[in-house]
XYZ file of C-alpha atoms in Angstrom:
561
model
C 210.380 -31.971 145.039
C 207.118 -33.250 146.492
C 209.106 -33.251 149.944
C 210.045 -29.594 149.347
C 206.590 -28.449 148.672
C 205.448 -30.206 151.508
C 207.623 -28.469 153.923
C 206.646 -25.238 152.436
C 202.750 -26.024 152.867
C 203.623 -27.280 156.719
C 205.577 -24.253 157.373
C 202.949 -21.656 155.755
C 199.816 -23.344 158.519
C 202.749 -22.977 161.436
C 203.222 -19.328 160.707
C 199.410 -18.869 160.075
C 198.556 -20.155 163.763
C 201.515 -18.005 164.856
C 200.080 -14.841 163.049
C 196.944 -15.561 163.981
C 197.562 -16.262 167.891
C 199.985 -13.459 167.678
C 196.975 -10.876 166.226
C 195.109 -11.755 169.301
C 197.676 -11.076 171.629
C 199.177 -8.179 169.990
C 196.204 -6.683 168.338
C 195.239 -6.877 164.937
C 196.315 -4.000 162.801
C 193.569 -1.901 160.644
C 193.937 -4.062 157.697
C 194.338 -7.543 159.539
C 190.793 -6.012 161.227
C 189.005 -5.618 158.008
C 190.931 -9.676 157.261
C 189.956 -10.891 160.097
C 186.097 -9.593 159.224
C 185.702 -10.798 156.169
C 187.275 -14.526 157.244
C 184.774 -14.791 159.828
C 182.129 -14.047 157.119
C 183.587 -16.871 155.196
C 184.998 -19.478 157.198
C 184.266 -22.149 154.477
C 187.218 -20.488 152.599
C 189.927 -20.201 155.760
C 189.316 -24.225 156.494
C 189.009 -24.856 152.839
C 192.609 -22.861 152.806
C 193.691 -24.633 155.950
C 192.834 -28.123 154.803
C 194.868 -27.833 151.899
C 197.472 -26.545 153.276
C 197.557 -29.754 155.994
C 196.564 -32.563 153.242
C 200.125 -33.665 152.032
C 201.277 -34.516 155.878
C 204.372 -36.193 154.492
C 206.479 -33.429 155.313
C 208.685 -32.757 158.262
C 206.840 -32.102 161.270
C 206.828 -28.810 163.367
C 210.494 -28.169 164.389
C 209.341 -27.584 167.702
C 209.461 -31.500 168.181
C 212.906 -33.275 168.645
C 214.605 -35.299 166.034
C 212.771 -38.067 166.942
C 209.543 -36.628 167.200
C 209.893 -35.568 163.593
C 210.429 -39.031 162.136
C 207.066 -40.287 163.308
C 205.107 -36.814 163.010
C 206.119 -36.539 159.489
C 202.868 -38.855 158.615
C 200.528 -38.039 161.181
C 197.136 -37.036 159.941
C 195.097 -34.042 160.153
C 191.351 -33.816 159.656
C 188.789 -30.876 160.061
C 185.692 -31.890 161.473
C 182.624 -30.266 163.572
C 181.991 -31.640 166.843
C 178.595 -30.865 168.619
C 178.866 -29.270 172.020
C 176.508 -28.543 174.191
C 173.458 -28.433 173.437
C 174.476 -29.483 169.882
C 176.060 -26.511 169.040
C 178.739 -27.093 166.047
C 181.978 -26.757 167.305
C 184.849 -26.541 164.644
C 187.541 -29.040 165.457
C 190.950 -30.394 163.897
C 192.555 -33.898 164.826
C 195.706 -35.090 164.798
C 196.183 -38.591 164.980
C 199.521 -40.528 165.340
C 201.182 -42.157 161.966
C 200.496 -45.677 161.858
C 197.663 -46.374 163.727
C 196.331 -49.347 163.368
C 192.494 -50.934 164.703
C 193.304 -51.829 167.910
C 195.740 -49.254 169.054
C 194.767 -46.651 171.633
C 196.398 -43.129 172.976
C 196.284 -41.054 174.990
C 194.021 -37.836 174.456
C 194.848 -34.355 174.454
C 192.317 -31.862 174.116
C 193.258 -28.206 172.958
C 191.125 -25.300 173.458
C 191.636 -21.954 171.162
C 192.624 -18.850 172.911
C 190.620 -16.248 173.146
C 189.596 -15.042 169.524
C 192.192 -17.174 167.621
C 190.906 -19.812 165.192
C 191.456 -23.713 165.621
C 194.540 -23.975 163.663
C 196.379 -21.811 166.612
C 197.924 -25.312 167.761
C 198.517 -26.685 164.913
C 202.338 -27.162 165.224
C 202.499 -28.155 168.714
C 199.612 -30.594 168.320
C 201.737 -32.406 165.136
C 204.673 -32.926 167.547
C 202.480 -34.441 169.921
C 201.052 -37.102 167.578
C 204.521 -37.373 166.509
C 205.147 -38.738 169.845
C 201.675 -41.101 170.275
C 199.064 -38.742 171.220
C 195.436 -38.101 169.355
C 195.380 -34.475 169.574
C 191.741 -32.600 169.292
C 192.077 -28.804 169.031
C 188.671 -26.930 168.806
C 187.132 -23.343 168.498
C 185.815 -22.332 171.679
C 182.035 -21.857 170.956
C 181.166 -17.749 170.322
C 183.926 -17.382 167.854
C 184.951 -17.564 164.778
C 183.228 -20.608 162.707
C 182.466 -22.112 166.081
C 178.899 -21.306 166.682
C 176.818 -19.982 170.337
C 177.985 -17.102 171.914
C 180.978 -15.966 174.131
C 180.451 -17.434 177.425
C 183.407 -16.598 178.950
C 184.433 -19.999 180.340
C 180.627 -20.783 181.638
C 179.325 -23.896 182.446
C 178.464 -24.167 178.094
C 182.134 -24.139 177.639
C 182.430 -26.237 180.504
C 180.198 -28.395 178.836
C 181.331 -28.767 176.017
C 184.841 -29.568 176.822
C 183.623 -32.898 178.191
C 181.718 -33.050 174.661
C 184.727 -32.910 172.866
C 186.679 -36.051 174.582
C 183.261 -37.680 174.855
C 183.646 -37.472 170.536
C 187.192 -38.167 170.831
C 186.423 -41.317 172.446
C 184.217 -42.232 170.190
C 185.544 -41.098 166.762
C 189.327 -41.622 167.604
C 191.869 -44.310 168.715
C 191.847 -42.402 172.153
C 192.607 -43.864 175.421
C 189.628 -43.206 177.980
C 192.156 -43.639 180.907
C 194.578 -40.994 179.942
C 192.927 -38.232 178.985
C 194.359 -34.715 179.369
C 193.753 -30.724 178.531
C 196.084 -27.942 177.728
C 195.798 -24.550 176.358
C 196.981 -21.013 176.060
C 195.154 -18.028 177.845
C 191.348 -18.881 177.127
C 192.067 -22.191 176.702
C 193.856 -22.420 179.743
C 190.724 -21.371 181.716
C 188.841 -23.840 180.166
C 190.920 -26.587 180.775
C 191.313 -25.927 184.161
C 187.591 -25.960 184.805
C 186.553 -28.803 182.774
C 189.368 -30.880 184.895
C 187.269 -29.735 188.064
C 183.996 -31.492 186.746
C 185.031 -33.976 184.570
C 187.054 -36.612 186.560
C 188.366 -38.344 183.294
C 190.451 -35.531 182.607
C 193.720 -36.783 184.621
C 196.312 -34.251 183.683
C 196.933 -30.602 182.658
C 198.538 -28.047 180.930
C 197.294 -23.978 181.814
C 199.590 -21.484 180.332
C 199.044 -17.803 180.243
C 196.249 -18.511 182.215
C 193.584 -17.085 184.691
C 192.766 -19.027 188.528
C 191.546 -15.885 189.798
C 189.179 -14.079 187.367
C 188.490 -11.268 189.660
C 191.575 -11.016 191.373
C 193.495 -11.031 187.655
C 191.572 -8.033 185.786
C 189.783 -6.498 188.746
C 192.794 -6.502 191.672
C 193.181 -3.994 194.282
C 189.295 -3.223 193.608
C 190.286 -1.891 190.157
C 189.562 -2.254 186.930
C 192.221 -3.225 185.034
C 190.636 -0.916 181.886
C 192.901 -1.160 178.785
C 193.086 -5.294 179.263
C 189.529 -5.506 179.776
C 188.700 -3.394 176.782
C 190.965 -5.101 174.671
C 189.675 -8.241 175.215
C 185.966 -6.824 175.031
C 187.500 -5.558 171.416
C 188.891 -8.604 169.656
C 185.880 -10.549 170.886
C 183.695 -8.832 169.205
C 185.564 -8.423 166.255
C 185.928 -12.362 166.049
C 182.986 -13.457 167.762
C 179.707 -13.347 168.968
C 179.403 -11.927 172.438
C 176.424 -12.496 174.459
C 173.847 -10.471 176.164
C 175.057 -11.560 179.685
C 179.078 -11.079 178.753
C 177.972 -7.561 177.025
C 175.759 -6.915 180.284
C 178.771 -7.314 182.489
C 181.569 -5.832 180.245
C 179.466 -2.547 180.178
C 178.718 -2.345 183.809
C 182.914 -3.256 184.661
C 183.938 -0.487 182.161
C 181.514 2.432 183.255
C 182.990 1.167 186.926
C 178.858 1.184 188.030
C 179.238 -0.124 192.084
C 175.917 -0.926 191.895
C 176.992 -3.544 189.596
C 179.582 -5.195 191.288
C 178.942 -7.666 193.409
C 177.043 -9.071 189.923
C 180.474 -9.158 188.114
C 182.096 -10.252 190.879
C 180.019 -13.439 191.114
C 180.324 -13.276 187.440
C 183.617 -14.149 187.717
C 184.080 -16.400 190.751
C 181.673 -19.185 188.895
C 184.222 -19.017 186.132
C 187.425 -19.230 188.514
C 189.178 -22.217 188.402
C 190.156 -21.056 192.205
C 186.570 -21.483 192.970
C 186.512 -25.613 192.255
C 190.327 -26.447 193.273
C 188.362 -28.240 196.251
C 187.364 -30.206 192.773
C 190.489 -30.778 191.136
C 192.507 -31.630 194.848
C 189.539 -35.018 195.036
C 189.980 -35.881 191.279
C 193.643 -35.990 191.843
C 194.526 -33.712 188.776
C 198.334 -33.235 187.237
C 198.240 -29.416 187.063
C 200.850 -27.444 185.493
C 201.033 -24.126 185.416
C 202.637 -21.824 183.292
C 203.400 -17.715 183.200
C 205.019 -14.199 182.302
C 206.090 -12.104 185.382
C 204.899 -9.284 183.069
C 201.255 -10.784 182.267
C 199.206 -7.962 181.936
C 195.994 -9.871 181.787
C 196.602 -12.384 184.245
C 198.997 -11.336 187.265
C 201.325 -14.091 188.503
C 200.089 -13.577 191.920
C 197.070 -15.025 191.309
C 198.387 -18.194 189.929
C 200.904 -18.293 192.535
C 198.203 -19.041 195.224
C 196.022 -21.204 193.483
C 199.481 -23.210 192.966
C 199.684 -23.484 196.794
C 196.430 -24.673 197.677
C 196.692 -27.624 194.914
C 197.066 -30.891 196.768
C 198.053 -33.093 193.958
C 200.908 -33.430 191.069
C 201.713 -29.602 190.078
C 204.133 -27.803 188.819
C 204.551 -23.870 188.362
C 206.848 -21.653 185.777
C 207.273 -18.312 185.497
C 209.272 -16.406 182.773
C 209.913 -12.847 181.778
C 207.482 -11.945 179.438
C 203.672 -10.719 179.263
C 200.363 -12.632 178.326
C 201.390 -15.279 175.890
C 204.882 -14.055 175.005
C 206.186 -16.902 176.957
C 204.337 -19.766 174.266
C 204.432 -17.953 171.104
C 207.948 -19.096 169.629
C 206.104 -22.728 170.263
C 202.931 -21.535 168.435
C 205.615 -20.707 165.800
C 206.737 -24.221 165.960
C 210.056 -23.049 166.915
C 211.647 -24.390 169.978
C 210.074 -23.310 173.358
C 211.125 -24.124 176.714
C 207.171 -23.602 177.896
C 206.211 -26.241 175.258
C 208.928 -28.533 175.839
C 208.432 -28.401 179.459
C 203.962 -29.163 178.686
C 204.792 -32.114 176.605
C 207.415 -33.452 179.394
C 204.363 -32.943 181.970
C 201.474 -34.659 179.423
C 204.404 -37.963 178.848
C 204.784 -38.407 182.182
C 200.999 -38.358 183.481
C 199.225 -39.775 180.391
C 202.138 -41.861 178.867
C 203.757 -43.124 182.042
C 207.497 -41.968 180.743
C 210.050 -41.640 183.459
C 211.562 -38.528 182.257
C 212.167 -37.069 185.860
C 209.478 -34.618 185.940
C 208.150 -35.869 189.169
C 211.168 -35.726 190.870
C 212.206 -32.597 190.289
C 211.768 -29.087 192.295
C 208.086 -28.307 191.253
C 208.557 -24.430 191.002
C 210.900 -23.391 188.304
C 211.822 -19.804 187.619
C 213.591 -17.308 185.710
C 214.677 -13.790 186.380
C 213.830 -10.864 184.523
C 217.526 -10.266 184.525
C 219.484 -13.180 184.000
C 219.260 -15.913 182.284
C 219.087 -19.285 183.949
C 216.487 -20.783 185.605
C 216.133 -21.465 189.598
C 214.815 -24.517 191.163
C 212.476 -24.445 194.493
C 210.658 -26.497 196.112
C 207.282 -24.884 197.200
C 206.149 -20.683 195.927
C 207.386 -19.743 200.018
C 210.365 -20.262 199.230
C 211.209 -18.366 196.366
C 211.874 -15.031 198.668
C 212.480 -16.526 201.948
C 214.557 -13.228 203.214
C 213.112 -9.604 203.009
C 214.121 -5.926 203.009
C 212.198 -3.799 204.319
C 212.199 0.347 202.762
C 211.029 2.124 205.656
C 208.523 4.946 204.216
C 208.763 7.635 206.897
C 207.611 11.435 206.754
C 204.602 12.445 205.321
C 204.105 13.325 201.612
C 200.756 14.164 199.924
C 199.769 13.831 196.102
C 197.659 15.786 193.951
C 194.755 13.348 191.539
C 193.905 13.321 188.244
C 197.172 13.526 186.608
C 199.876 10.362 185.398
C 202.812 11.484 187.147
C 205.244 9.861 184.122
C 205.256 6.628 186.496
C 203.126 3.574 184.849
C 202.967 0.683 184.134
C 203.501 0.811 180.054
C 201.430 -0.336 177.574
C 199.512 -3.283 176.910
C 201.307 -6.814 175.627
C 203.873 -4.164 174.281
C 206.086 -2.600 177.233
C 206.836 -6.600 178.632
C 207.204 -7.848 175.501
C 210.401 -5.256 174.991
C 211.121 -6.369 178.336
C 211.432 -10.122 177.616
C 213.370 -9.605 174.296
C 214.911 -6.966 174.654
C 215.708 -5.714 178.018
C 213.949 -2.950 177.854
C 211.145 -2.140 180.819
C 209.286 0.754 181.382
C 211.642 3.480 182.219
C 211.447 6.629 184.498
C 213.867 9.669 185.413
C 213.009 9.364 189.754
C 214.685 12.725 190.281
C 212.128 14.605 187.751
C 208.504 12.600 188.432
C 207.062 16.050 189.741
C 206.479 15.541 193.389
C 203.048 17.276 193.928
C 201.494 14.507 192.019
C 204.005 11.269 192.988
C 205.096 10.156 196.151
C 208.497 9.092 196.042
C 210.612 7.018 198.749
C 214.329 5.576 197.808
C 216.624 3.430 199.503
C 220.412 4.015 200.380
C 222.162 2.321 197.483
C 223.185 -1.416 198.356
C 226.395 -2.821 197.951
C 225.696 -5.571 197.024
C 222.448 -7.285 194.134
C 219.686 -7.141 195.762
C 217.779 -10.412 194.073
C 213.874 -9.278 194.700
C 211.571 -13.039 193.974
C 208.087 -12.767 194.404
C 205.723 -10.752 195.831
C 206.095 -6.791 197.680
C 203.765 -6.368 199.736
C 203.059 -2.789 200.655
C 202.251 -1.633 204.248
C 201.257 2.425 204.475
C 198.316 5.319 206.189
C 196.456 7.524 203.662
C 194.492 9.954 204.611
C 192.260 10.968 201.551
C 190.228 14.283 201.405
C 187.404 12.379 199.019
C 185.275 9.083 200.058
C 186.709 6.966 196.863
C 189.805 7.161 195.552
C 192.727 5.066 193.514
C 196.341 5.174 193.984
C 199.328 2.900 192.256
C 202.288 2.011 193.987
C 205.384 1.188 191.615
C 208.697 -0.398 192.850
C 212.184 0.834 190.632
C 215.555 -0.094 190.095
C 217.034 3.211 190.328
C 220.497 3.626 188.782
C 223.667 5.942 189.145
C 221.663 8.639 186.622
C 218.254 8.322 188.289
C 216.880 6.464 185.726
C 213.995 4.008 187.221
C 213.549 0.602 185.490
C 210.413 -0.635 186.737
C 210.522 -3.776 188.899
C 207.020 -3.972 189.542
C 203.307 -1.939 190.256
C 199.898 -2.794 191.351
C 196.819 -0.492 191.722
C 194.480 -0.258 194.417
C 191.139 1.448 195.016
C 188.966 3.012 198.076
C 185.304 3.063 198.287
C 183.138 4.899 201.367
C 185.563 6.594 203.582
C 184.807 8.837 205.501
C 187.078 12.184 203.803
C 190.054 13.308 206.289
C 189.922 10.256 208.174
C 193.066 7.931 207.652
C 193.029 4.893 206.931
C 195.337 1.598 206.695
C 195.857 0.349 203.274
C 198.038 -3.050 202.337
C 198.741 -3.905 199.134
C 200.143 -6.584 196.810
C 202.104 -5.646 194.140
C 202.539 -8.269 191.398
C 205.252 -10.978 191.599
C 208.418 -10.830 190.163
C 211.784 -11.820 189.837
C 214.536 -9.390 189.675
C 218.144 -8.842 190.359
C 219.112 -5.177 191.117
C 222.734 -4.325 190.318
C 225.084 -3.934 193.070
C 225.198 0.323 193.365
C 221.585 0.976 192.425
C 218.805 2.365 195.015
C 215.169 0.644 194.975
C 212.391 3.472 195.076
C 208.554 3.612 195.655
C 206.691 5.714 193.983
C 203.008 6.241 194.428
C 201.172 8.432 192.753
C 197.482 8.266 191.655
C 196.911 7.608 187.866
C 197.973 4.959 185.005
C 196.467 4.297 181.783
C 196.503 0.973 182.204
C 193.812 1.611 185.216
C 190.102 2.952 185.769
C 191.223 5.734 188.622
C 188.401 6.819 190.557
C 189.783 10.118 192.091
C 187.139 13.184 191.980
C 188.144 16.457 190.299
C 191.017 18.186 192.940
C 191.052 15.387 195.565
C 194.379 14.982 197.628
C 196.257 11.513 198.344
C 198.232 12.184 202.654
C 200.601 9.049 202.780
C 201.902 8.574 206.632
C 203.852 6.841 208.956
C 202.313 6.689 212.768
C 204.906 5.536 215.203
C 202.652 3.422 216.347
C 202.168 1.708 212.645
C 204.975 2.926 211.151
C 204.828 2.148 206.826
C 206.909 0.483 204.808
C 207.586 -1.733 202.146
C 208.578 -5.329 202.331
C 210.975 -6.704 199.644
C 211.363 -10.497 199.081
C 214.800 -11.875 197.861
C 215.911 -15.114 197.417
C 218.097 -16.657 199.698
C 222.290 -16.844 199.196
């Protein structure tokens, strides 16, 4: 019986993490708000709750761990403690350390930062199946929320900071090995890790899922503000946390899209880009692994995709269907994961020395929207080493200031349906109303077309105001007409000069994405998406053209046969 309630206990702080990490990446609902409130007025009573729900560890571990991995994790300890960061502020902190350990015994050291506004139990399972396989695992509150204390910094050099606080504790308080020492985390977490390995050497490998390199080039790309995400996030961390002046400062001035502002935010965000110090983590000689959804709305794949090629050392890069966090949340769960299994596989064989074949194997791993098995490569340039080009001749022109019926869905939700379910956004082609979407389709192909990584747009517009946005969307169009989107990406124009054209290229966001033998691909562009600030005056006109001299088009990447 004591077994039984044990289990039960274990299971109920899995599924609390998993709740919890889900709330933030879902959003919480009205009454999980007002919960949420009133546990960050108390947070005596959630660890209180927490800590009895970890102190009988004789249970089974997480079932995210193998069979072995539950034999040994069954015992391993958890404590609560605070840790003081930098500049002593109290950091709230769990640690797992491996069953058995005895005086002399040391291992290796994995430090866990929360996600963005999720409390320090969010690990909780996957940090049990690490102990459960010799690791002293430290998960900790980022500081600004929750019981954590300071303020939101956003990844700054106090976060920065205190990540090397945290091991330098570790060390200290725990049987951990100062010569294998390693990060991972999930979103937030992931930024963090991946700039505390830049400037702190001891940090030897990594885990960054769901992650940003790119901090501009994820939530600002194309020159655009990627509104809903940024508001979301600007939400939930206030709700769970204490944002401060400089994060509020910047927020505002990215939201109410003031140019006079943005070279500030800009800079804002390069100092907290891990792209900014991979000069840093290529001379430490870093294990990096990198992990994300196709669908992320937060954090593009592109973006992580070409910090991945300038890396010198050990990497590794997946991408899965999914959007931002989908991809780890069955792990969170403590349910098996392929993301998770393939982390700990990466952390054993750079901090534990196992020869599990990770090193040998093709570094980029990916798996199609559409199918699903996963593809081997051995460097991003070759995922789509042929390409199809859509030739986008004539001349169409677009009306502003109305969402044609092409988007790019809704937040966390509309790639979430299409990891699970099947089920992207949708469009009927032949009815988008052509005064307000410009619309381009191929001949229908004989054979699947399998589009891997990134379209790259090549076209003339000709706008009659100085600023302007537009949003280019690639479909899968079927027999029926029906559109499944394969991919989007926004783009925005500041001080040109009205009539004159001009020559814009674009990126749209990586993919991978088999379209059925019989089907058309089509382009649509038109100049509005709820996802996006659009910065089209009242009755300005969108001219897309094709000069025979620089004739536009679209190129499609597919993988090689």
């Amino acid at each position: 019986m004591g077994h039984t309630r044990t289990a039960v206990r274990t299971a109920a702080v899995g599924t609390a993490a998993a709740v919890l990490a889900t709330g933030a990446a879902f959003g919480p609902a009205p009454a999980a708000s007002a919960q949420a409130a009133r546990a960050a007025q108390a947070p005596q009573a959630l660890e209180a709750a927490a800590t009895a729900a970890v102190a009988d560890t004789a249970g089974p571990a997480a079932t995210s761990a193998t069979s072995a991995t539950s034999a040994t994790a069954a015992t391993a300890g958890v404590r609560f403690v605070d840790i003081a960061g930098d500049g002593g502020t109290v950091l709230k902190a769990n640690v797992v350390t491996p069953a058995g350990t005895g005086p002399a015994d040391r291992h290796p050291l994995v430090v866990l930062p929360t996600s963005w506004a999720t409390p320090q139990i969010e690990y909780l399972a996957q940090a049990r199946a690490l102990a459960g396989t010799g690791y002293v695992v430290v998960t900790y509150n980022s500081r600004g929320f929750w019981q954590s204390g300071g303020e939101i910094e956003v990844a700054g050099p106090p976060d920065i900071a205190d990540a090397s606080a945290v091991i330098d504790w570790a060390l200290t308080h725990t049987p951990a090995d100062p010569d294998r020492v390693g990060m991972a985390g999930v979103s937030y977490g992931a930024g963090i890790s991946l700039l505390a390995a830049a400037h702190d050497r001891r940090i030897k490998a990594v885990v960054a899922l769901s992650g940003w390199a790119d901090l501009i080039d994820s939530i600002y790309s194309g020159r655009t503000q990627h509104r809903r995400a940024a508001a979301f996030l600007g939400g939930t961390g206030q709700l769970t946390g204490r944002p401060g002046a400089e994060l509020r400062r910047v927020l505002d001035g990215f939201l109410s899209s003031d140019l006079s502002r943005e070279q500030e935010m800009i800079d804002w965000g390069r100092k907290r880009s891990p792209a900014t110090h991979v000069d840093r983590l290529n001379a430490n000689g870093t294990a990096v692994m990198l992990g994300n959804a196709w669908g992320d709305t937060f954090f593009p794949p592109n973006q992580y995709a070409s910090f991945y090629e300038k890396l010198t050392g050990p990497k590794r890069l997946e991408l899965r269907p999914g959007d931002h966090a989908t991809a780890e949340a069955t792990g969170l769960l403590g349910l098996p994961d392929d993301t998770w299994t393939s982390a700990r596989r990466w952390l054993d064989h750079h901090l534990r020395g196992v020869d599990n074949g990770v090193d040998r194997e093709q570094p980029v791993r990916l798996r199609s929207r559409t199918s699903g098995g996963y593809e081997d490569y051995p460097d991003w340039a070759s995922v789509g080493t042929r390409e199809r080009r859509l030739a986008l001749g004539g001349e169409r022109g677009i009306r502003t200031g109305l969402d044609s019926g092409a988007n790019g869905g809704v937040v966390l939700l509309s790639n979430a349906l299409d990891q699970f379910l099947g089920l992207p956004p949708t469009v009927s082609v032949p009815l988008l109303p052509r005064s307000y979407a410009a619309v381009w389709q191929s001949e229908r192909y004989p054979t699947a077309q399998r589009v891997r990584g990134t379209a790259r747009l090549h076209t003339t517009v000709t706008p009659t105001a100085a600023g302007g946005t537009l949003v280019a969307y690639l479909y899968d169009v079927g027999p029926l007409g029906v559109g499944k989107l394969v991919s989007h990406a926004p783009y925005t124009f500041h001080g040109r000069a009205p009539g004159e054209p001009f020559t814009v290229d674009l990126e749209l966001f990586s993919t991978a994405y088999d379209v059925p033998a019989g089907h058309r691909l089509a382009l649509v562009v038109d100049a509005a998406d709820p996802l996006y600030t659009e910065h089209n005056p009242a009755g300005a006109r969108l001219t897309f053209s094709s000069p025979p001299s620089d004739p536009s088009y679209l190129s499609v990447p597919l993988r090689a046969e």
